[in-house]
mmCIF file of C-alpha atoms in Angstrom:
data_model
loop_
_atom_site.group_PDB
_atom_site.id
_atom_site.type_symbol
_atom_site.label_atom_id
_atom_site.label_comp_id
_atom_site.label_asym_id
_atom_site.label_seq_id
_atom_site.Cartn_x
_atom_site.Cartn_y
_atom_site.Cartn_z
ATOM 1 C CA UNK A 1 -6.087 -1.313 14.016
ATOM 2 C CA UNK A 2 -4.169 2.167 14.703
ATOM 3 C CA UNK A 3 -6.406 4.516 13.177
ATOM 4 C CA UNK A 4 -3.513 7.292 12.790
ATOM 5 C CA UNK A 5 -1.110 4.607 10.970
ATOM 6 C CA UNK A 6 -4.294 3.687 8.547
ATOM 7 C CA UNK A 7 -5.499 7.146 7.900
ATOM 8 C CA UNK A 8 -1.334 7.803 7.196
ATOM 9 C CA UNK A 9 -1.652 5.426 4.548
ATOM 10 C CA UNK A 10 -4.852 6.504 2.977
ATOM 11 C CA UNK A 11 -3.295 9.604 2.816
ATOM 12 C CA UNK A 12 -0.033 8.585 1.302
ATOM 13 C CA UNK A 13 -1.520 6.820 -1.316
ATOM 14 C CA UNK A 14 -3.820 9.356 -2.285
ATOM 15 C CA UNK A 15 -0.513 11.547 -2.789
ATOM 16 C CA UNK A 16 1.547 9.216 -4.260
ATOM 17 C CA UNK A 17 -1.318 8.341 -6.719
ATOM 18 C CA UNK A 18 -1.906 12.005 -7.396
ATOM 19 C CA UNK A 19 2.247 12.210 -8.294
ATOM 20 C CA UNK A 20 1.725 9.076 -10.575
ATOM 21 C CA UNK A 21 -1.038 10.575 -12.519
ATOM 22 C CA UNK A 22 0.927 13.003 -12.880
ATOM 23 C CA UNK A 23 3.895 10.946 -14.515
ATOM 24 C CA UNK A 24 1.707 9.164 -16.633
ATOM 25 C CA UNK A 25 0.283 12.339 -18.240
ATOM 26 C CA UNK A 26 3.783 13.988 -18.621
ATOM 27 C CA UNK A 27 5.427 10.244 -19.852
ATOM 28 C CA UNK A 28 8.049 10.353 -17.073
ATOM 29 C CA UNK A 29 9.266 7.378 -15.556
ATOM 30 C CA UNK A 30 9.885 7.448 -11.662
ATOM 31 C CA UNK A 31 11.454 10.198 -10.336
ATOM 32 C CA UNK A 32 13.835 10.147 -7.264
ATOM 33 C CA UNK A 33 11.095 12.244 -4.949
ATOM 34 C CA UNK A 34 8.303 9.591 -5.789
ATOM 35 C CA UNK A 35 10.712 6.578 -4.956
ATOM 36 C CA UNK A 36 11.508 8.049 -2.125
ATOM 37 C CA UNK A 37 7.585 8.740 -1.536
ATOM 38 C CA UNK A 38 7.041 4.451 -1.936
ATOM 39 C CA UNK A 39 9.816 4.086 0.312
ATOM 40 C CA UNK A 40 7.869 5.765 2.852
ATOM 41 C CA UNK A 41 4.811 4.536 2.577
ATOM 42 C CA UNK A 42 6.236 0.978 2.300
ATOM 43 C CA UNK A 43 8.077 1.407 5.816
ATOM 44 C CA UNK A 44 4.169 2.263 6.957
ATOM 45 C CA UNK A 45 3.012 -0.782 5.768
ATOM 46 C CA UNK A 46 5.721 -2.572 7.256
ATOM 47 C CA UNK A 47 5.228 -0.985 10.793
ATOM 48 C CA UNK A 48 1.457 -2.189 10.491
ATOM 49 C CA UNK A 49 2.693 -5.157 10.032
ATOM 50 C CA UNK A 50 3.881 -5.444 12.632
ATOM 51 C CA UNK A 51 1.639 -3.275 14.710
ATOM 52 C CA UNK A 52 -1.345 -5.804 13.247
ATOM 53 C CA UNK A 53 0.221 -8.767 14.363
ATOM 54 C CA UNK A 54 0.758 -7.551 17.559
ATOM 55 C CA UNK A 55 -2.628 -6.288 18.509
ATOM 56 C CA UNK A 56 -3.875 -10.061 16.960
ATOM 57 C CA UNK A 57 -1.814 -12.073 18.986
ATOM 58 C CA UNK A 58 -2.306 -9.338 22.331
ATOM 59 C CA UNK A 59 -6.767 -9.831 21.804
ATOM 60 C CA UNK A 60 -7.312 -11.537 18.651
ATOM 61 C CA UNK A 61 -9.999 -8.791 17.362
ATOM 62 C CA UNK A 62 -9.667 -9.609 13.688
ATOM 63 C CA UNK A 63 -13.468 -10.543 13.808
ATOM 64 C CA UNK A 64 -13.018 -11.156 9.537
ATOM 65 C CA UNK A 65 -10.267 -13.958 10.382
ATOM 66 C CA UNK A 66 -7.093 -13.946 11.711
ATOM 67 C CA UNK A 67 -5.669 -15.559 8.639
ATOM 68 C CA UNK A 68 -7.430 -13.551 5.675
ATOM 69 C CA UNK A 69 -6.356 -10.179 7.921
ATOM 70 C CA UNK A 70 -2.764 -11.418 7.935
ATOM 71 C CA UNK A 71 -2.768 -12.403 4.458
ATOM 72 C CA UNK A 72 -4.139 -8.971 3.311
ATOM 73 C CA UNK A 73 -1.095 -7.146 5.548
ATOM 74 C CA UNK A 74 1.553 -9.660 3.804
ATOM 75 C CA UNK A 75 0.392 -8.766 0.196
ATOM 76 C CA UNK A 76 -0.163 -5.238 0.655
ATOM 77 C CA UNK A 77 3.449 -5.097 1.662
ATOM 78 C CA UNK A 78 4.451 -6.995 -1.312
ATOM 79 C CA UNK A 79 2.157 -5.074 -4.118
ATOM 80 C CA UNK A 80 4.574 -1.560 -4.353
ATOM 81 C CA UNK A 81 7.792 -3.165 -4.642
ATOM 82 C CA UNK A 82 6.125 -5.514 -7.300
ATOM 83 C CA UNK A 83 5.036 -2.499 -9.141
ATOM 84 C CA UNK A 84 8.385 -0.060 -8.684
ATOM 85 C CA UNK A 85 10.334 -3.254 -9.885
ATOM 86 C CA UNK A 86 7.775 -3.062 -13.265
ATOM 87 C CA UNK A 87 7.673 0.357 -13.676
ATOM 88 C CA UNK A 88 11.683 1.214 -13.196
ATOM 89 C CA UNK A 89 12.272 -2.163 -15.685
ATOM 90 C CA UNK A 90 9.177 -0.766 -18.311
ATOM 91 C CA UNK A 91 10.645 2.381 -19.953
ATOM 92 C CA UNK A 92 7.473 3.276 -21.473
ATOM 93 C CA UNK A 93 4.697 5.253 -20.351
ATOM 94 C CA UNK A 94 2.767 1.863 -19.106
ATOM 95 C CA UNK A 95 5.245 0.843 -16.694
ATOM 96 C CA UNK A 96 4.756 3.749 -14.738
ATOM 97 C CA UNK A 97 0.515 3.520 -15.378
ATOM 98 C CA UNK A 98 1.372 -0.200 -13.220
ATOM 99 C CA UNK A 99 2.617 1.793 -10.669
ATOM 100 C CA UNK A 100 -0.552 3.735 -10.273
ATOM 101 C CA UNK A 101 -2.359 0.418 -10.292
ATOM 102 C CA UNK A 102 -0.246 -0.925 -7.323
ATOM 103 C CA UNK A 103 -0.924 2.318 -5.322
ATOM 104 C CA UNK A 104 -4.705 1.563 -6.214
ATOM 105 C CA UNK A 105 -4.321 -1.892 -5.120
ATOM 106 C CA UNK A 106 -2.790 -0.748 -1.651
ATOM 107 C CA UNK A 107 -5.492 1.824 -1.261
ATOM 108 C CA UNK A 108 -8.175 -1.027 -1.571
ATOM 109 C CA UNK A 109 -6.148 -3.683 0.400
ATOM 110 C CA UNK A 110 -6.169 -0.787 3.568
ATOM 111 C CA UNK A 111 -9.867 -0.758 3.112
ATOM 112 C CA UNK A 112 -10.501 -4.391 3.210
ATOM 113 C CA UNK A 113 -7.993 -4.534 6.399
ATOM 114 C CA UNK A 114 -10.345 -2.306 8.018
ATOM 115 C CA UNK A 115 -13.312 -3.896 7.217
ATOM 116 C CA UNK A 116 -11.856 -7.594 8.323
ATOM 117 C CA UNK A 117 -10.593 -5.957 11.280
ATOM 118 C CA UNK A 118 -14.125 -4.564 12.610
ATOM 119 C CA UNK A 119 -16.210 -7.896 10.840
ATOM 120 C CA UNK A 120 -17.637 -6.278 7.839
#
């Protein structure tokens, strides 16, 4: 995997779940910046993607399977638009809190990329 592009998202999350706490706690629902925020960090996920599919097909390194490793790229790119679409349509406090679970979710999908990736 790119090791810039996967420390990005690490990184991003940790942010964007720092900024959700932070809704939560203050009751807001999503604001513009933190959309904006997931829109990022979704076009990351999308550009590993494709980035991950590439480097598969080019050597075929996925030593944890080439179909669990694709798999875990196609939902992680699917969880935050899942949860934006629940926490935008939830006015209360909890839709946002499922936001914070999707960015959770990403951050533990990344890991588990990794560790397929190098055959943990």
């Amino acid at each position: 995997m790119i090791d810039a592009l996967e420390t990005g998202v690490y990184l991003g999350c940790l942010v964007l779940l720092l900024a959700t706490v932070l809704h939560v706690v203050r009751g807001w629902r999503p604001t513009d910046w933190l959309v904006g925020g997931l829109v990022v960090l979704e076009l990351a996920l999308l550009v590993q993607l494709v980035a991950g599919i590439v480097l598969l097909a080019g050597d075929g390194s996925a030593e944890g399977g080439a179909v669990t490793f694709v798999g875990y790229l196609i939902g992680s790119l699917l969880v935050l638009p899942a949860g934006l679409a629940w926490a935008l349509g939830e006015p209360s406090r909890a839709g946002t809190a499922v936001l914070l679970i999707a960015l959770a979710v990403v951050a533990f999908l990344e890991l588990r990329l990794d560790q397929i990736w190098s055959g943990v």
